Coordinates of C-alpha atoms in Angstrom, one line a residue:
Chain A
X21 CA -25.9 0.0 46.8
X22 CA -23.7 2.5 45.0
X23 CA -22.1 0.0 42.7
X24 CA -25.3 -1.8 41.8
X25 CA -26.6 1.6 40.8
X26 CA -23.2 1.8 39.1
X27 CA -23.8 -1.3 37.3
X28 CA -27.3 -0.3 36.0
X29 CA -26.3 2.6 34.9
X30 CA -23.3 1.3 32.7
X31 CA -25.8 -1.6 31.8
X32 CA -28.4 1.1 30.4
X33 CA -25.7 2.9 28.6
X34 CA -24.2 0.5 27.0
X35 CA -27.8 -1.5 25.9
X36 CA -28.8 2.4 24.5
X37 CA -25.5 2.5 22.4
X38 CA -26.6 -0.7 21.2
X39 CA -29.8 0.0 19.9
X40 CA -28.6 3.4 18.6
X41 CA -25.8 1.0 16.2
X42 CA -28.6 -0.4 14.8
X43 CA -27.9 -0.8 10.9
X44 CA -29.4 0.0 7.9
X45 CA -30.8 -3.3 6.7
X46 CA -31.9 -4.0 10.8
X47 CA -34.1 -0.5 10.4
X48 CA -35.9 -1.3 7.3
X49 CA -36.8 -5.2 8.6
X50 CA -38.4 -3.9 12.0
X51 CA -40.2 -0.6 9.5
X52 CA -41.2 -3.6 6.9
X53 CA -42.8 -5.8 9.9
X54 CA -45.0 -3.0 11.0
X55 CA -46.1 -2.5 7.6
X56 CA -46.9 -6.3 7.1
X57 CA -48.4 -6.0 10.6
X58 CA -50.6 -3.4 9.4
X59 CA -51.9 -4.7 6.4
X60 CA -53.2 -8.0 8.2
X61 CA -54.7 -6.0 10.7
X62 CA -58.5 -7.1 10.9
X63 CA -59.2 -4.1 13.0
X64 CA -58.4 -1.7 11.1
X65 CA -61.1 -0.2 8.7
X66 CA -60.3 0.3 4.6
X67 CA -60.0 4.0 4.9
X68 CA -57.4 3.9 8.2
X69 CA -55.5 0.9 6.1
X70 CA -55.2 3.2 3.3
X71 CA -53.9 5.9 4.9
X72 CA -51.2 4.1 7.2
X73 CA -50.1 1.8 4.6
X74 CA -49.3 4.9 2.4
X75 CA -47.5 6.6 5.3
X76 CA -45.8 3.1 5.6
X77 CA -44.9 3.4 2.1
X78 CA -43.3 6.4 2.2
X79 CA -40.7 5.4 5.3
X80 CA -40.0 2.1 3.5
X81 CA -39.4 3.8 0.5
X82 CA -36.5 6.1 2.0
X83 CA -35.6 3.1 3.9
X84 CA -34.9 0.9 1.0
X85 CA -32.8 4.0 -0.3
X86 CA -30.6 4.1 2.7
X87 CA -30.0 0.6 2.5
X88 CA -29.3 0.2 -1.1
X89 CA -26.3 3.3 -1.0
X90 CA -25.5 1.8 2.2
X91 CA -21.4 1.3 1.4
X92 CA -21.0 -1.1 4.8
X93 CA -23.2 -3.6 3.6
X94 CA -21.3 -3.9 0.4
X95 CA -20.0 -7.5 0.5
X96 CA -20.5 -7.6 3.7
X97 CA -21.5 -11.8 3.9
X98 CA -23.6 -11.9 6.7
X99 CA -26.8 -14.7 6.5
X100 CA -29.5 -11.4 7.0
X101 CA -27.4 -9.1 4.1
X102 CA -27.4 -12.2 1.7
X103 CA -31.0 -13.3 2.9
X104 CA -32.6 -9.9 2.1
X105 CA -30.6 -9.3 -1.2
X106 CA -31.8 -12.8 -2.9
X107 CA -35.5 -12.3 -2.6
X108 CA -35.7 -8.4 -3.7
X109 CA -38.9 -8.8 -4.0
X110 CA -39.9 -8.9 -0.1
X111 CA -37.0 -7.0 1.3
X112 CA -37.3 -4.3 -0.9
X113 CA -41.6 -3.8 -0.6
X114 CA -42.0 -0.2 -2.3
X115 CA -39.7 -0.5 -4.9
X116 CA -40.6 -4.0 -6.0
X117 CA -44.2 -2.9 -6.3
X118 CA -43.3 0.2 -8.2
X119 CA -41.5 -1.9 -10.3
X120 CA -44.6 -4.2 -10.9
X121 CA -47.0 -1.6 -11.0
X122 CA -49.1 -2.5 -8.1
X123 CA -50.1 -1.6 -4.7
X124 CA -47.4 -2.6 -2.0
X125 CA -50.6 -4.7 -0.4
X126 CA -51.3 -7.0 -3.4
X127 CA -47.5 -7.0 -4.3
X128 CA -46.5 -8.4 -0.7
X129 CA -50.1 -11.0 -0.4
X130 CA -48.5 -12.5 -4.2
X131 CA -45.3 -13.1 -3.1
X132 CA -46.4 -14.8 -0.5
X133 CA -48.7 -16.9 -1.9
X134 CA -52.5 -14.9 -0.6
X135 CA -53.6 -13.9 -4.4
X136 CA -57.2 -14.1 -5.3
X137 CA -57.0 -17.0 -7.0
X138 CA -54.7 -19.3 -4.9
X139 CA -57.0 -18.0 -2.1
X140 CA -60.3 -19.1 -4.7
X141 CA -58.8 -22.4 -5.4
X142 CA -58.5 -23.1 -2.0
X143 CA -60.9 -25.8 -0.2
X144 CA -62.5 -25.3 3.4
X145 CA -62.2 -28.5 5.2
X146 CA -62.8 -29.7 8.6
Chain B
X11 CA 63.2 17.4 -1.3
X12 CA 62.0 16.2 2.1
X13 CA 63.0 12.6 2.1
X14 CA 60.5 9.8 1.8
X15 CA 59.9 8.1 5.2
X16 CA 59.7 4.3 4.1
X17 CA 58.1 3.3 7.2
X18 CA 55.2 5.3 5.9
X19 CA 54.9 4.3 2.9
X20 CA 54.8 0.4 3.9
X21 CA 52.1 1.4 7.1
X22 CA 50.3 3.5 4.1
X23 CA 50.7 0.6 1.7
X24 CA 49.5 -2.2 4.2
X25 CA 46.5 0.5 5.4
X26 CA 45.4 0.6 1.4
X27 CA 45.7 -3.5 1.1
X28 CA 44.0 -3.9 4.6
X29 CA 40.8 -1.8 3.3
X30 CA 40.8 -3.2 0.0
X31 CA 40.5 -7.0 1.3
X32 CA 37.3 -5.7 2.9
X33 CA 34.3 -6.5 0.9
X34 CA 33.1 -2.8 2.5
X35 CA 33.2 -0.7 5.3
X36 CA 29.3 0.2 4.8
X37 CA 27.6 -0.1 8.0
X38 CA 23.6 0.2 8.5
X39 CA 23.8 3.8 8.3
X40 CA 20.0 4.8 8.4
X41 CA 16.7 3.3 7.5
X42 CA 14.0 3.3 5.2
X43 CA 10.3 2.1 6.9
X44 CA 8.0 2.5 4.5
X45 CA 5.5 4.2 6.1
X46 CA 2.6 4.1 3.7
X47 CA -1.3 3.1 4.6
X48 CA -3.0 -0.3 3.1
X49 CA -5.2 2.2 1.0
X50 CA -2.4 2.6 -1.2
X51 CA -3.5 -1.0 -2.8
X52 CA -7.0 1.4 -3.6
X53 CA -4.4 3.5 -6.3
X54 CA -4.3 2.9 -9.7
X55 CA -1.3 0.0 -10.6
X56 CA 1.0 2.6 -11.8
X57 CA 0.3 5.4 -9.3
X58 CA 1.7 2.6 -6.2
X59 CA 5.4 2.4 -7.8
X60 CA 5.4 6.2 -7.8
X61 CA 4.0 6.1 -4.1
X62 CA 6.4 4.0 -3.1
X63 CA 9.1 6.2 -4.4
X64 CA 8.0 9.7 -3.1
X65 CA 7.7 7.8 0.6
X66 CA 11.9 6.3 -0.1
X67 CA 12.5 10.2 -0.7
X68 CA 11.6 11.5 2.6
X69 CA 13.5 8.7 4.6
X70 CA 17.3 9.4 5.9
X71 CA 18.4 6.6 3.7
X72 CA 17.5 8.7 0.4
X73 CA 19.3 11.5 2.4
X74 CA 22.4 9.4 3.3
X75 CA 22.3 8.3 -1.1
X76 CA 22.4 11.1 -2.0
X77 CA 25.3 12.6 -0.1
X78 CA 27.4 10.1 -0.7
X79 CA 26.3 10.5 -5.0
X80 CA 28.0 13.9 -4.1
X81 CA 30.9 12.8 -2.3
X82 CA 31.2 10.3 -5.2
X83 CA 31.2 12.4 -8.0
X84 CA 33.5 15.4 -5.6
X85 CA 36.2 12.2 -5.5
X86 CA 35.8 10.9 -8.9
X87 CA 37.0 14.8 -10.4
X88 CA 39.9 14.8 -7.7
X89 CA 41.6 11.8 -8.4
X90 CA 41.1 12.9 -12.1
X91 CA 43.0 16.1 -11.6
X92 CA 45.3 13.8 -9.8
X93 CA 46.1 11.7 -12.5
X94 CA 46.5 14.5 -14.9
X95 CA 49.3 16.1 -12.6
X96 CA 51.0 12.5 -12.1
X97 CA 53.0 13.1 -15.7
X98 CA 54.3 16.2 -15.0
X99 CA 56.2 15.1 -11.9
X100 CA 58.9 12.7 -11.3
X101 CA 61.0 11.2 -8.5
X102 CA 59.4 11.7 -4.9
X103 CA 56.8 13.9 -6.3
X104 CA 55.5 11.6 -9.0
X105 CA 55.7 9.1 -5.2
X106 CA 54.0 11.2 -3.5
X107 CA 51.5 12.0 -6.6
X108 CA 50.9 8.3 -6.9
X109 CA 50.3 8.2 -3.6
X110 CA 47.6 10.6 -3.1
X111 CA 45.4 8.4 -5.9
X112 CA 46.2 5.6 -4.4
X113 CA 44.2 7.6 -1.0
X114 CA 41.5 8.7 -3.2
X115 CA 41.1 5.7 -4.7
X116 CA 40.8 4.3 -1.7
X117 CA 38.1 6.4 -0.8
X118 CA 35.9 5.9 -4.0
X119 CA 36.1 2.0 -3.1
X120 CA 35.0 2.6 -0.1
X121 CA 32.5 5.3 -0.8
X122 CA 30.8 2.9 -3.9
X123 CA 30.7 0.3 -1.3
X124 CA 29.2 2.2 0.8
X125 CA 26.9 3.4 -1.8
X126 CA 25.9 0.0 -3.1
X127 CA 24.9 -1.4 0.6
X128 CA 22.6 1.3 0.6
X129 CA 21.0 0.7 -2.3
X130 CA 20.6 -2.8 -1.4
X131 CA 19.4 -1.5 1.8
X132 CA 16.3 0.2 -0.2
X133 CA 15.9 -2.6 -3.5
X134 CA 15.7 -5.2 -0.1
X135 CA 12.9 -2.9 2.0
X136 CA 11.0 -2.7 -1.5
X137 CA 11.5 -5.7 -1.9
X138 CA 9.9 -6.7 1.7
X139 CA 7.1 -3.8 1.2
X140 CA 5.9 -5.4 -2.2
X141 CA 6.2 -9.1 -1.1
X142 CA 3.7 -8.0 2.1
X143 CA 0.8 -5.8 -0.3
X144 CA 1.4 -8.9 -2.2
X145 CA 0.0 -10.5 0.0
X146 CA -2.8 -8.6 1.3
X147 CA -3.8 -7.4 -2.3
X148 CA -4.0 -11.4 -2.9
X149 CA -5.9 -12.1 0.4
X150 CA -8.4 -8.5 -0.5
X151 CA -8.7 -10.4 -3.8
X152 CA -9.8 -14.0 -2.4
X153 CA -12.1 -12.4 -0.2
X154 CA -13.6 -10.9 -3.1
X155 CA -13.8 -13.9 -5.0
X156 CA -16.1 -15.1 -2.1
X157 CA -18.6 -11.9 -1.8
X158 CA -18.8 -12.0 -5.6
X159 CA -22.1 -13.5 -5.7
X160 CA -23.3 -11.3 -3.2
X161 CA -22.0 -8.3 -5.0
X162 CA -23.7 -9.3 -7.9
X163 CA -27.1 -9.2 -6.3
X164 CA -26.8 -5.9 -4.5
X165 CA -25.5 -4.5 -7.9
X166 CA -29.0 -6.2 -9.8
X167 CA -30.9 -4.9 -6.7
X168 CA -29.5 -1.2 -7.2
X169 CA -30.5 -1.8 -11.2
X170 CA -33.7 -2.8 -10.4
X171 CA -34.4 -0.2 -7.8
X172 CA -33.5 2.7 -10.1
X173 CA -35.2 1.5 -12.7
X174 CA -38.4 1.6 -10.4
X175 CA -37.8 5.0 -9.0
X176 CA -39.6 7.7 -11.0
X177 CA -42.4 4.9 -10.9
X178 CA -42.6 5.0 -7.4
X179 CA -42.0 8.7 -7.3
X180 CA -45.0 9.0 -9.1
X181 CA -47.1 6.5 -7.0
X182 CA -45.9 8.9 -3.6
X183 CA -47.0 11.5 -5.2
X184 CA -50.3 10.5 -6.0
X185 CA -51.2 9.0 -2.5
X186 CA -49.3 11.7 -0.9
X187 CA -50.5 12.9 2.8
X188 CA -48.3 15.1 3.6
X189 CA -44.5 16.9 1.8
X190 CA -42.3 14.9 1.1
X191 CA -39.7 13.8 3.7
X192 CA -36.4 15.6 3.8
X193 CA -34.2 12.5 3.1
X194 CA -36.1 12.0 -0.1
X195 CA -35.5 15.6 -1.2
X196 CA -31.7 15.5 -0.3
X197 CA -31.7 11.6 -2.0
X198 CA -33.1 12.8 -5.2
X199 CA -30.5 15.5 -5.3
X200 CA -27.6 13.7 -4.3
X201 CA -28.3 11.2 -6.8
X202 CA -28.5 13.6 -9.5
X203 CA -25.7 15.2 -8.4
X204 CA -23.5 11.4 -7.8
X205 CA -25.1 10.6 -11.8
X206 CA -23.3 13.8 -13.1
X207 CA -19.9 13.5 -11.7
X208 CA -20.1 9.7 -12.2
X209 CA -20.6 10.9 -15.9
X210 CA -17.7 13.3 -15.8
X211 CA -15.3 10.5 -14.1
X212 CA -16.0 8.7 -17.0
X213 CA -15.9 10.8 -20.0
X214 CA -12.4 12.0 -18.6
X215 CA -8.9 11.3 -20.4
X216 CA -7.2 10.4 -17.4
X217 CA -9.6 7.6 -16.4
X218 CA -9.9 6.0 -19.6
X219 CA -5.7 6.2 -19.9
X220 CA -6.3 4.5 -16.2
X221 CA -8.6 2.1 -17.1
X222 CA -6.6 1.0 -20.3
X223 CA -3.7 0.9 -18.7
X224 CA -5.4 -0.8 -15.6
X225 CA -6.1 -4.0 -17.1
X226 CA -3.4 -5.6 -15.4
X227 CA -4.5 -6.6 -12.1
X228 CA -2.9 -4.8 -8.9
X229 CA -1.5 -8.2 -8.3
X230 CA 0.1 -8.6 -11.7
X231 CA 1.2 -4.8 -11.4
X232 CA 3.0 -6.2 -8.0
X233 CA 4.5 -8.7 -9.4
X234 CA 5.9 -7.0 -12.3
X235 CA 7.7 -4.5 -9.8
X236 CA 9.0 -7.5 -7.2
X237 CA 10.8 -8.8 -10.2
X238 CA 11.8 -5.4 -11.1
X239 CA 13.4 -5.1 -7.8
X240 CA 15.1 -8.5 -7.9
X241 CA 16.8 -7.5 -11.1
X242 CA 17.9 -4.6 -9.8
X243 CA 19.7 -6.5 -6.5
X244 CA 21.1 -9.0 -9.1
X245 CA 22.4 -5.9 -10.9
X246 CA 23.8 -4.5 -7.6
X247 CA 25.7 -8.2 -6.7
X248 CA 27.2 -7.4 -10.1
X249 CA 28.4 -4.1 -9.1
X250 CA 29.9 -5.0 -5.7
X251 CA 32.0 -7.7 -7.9
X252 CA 33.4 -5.6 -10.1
X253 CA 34.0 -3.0 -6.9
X254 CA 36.0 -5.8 -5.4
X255 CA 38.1 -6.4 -8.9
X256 CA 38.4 -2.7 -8.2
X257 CA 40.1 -3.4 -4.9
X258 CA 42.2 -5.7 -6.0
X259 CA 43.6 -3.7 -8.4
X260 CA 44.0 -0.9 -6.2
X261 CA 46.0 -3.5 -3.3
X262 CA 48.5 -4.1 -6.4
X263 CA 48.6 -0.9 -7.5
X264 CA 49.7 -0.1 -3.7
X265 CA 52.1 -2.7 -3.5
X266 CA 53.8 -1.9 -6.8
X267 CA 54.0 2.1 -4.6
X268 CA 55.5 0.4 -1.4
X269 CA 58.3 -1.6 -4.4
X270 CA 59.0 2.1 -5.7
X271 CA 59.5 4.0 -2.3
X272 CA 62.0 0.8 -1.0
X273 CA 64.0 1.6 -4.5
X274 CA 64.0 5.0 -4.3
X275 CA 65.0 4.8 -1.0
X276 CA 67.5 2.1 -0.9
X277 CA 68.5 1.7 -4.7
X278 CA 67.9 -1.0 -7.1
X279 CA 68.6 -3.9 -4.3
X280 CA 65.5 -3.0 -2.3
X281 CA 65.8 -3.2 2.0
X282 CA 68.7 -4.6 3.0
X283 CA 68.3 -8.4 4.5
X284 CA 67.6 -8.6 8.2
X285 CA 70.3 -10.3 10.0
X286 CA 69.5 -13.4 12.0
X287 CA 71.4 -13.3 15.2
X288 CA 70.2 -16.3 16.3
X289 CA 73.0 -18.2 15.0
X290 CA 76.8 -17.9 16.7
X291 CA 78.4 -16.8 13.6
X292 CA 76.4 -14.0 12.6
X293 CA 77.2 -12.2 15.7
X294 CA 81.1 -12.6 15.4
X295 CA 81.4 -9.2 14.4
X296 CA 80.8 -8.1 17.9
X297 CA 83.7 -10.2 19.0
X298 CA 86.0 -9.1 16.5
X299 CA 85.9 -5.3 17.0

């Protein structure tokens, strides 16, 4: 009994020194998820939307800080590091639609292909 | 005049020759481990020679050189004054004289042998040192080679980024709920701060002397001082061969000593023959008295 309890404690401690090691680049993939999460959301009404998605905005921004002056990620060739460096443009949400002046929402739906007028040109079918 | 012992001058004479047929009586003495971190590679090209030195200077075997540059130069002036006093004597004195530089000869022979395994004891640790960052500065420089692409887009991400800042800046602002979070106000002032001394780094003489003279890679840098190194050794096999012309000289010199004593002792025929008494007739003598 006492070295089960044993093992579930060392098991807990070493899972929460996991979690804790999480990096940079980890912390601003599970932040950018809840954001995309959120602006897909059908429940949510225009005004709640708003108001999370600018919260959201505001932690990804300072997120994408931490990971660009993040020195351990420098060269460091790992498929997620490379992955999220070559397409800036959905790793990086805030700053990529600062940089195209328009609302994270609209930024993240064109890059991946839900813009008014793909969605327009698109045919309902059975 | 206290007579001249022969005996001692022949054991003397044969002790001189006996050392002087020795290439040297250096013996590992004491050590030099380099005991500098792989950060040193992170130094500018001609900051790691200098490194290198100052870590020689604290080992025993920069103590152990250095003593013996002391006892060097202490016998070099003795055998000097030696040789100035060797005119004004003759006879048994100008023996004896003679004698003495023959000792302190000796000693110098030994001592610059000593002296030269030493330094090949350090060129040889270099040496070893510089052949392994050689290697690690070439292994830090292929793995470079391979993140280089990588580098490149987290260097255009950070462009692109800053160059986005005071637009998104301005976009918080505007759809701001609340202050703004503490890691943005540090990050704003950090960055400042990071852009100003980056400025000053740049604008200062030393780092663009640095940079100029930087050009050469650490690996070229490396090279340039392993060959260094090698010429010195090849300068040092030079020096032991003239050390043992040196010695020969000095086994003559000692020989020509041991001829003098035997006719100062015994006239201008030298030491009597030995008699064989192996033969019958040599010991009639015996018989006869």
């Amino acid at each position: 009994m006492k070295q089960k309890l044993f093992f579930i404690l060392t098991a807990t401690m070493f899972l929460s020194g996991q979690a804790v090691q999480a990096g940079s680049l980890e912390n601003l993939e599970r932040e950018r998820a809840l954001t995309v999460m959120e602006m897909i959301d059908g429940e949510l009404s225009a005004e709640d939307r708003w108001e999370k998605l600018a919260a959201a905005k505001r932690r990804l921004a300072d997120l994408e800080r931490i990971v660009l002056s993040d020195k351990k990620l420098q060269g460091k060739a790992s498929q997620l590091v490379q992955r999220s460096f070559q397409s800036f443009e959905l790793t990086f949400l805030a700053h990529a639609s600062a940089e195209k002046q328009r609302s994270m929402q609209s930024h993240w739906m064109s890059e991946v292909g839900l813009s008014t007028d793909e969605l327009l040109s698109t045919r309902v079918s059975r | 005049m206290k007579k001249i012992n022969p005996v001692i001058y022949v054991a003397v004479t044969l002790g001189v020759i006996s050392v002087c047929m020795q290439p040297s009586l250096a013996s590992t003495l004491s050590e030099w481990k380099p005991n500098l971190s792989e950060k040193i590679l992170l130094l500018p090209p001609q900051h790691l020679e200098q490194a290198i030195d100052n870590d020689f200077s604290k080992s025993l075997l920069a103590q152990d050189l250095s003593d013996i540059d002391q006892q060097l130069s202490n016998q070099v002036s003795h055998i000097q004054s030696l040789q100035q006093a060797e005119t004004q004597y003759s006879g048994e004195e100008n023996i004896e004289i003679r004698h003495q530089i023959l000792e302190g000869k000796k000693s110098y022979v030994e001592l610059m042998g000593t002296q030269l395994d030493l330094k090949r004891e350090r060129l040889t640790t270099k040496l070893n040192y510089l052949k392994r960052l050689m290697n690690k500065a070439k292994r830090k420089g292929a793995r470079l080679e391979e993140t280089s692409e990588l580098r490149a887009l987290q260097e255009n991400a950070v462009q692109r980024a800053n160059a986005a800042e005071n637009t998104l800046r301005d976009d918080l602002f505007e759809t701001s709920l609340g202050e703004e979070s503490k890691f943005s106000q540090h990050y704003s002032k950090n960055k400042q701060a990071i852009a100003q001394l980056k400025s000053m780094i740049e604008s200062h003489p030393m780092n663009s002397q640095l940079s100029s003279a930087g050009a050469d890679s650490t690996v070229g840098h490396l090279n340039n001082l392993i060959l260094s190194a090698e010429a010195e050794l090849a300068v040092i096999d030079m020096e032991s061969e003239i050390l043992g012309y040196m010695a020969r000289l000095l086994a003559l010199d000692a020989m020509a000593l041991a001829e003098d004593v035997a006719i100062e002792s015994y006239g201008a025929d030298g030491l009597p023959e030995p008699i064989n008494f192996t033969e019958p007739a040599e010991g009639l003598q015996l018989f006869l008295n």
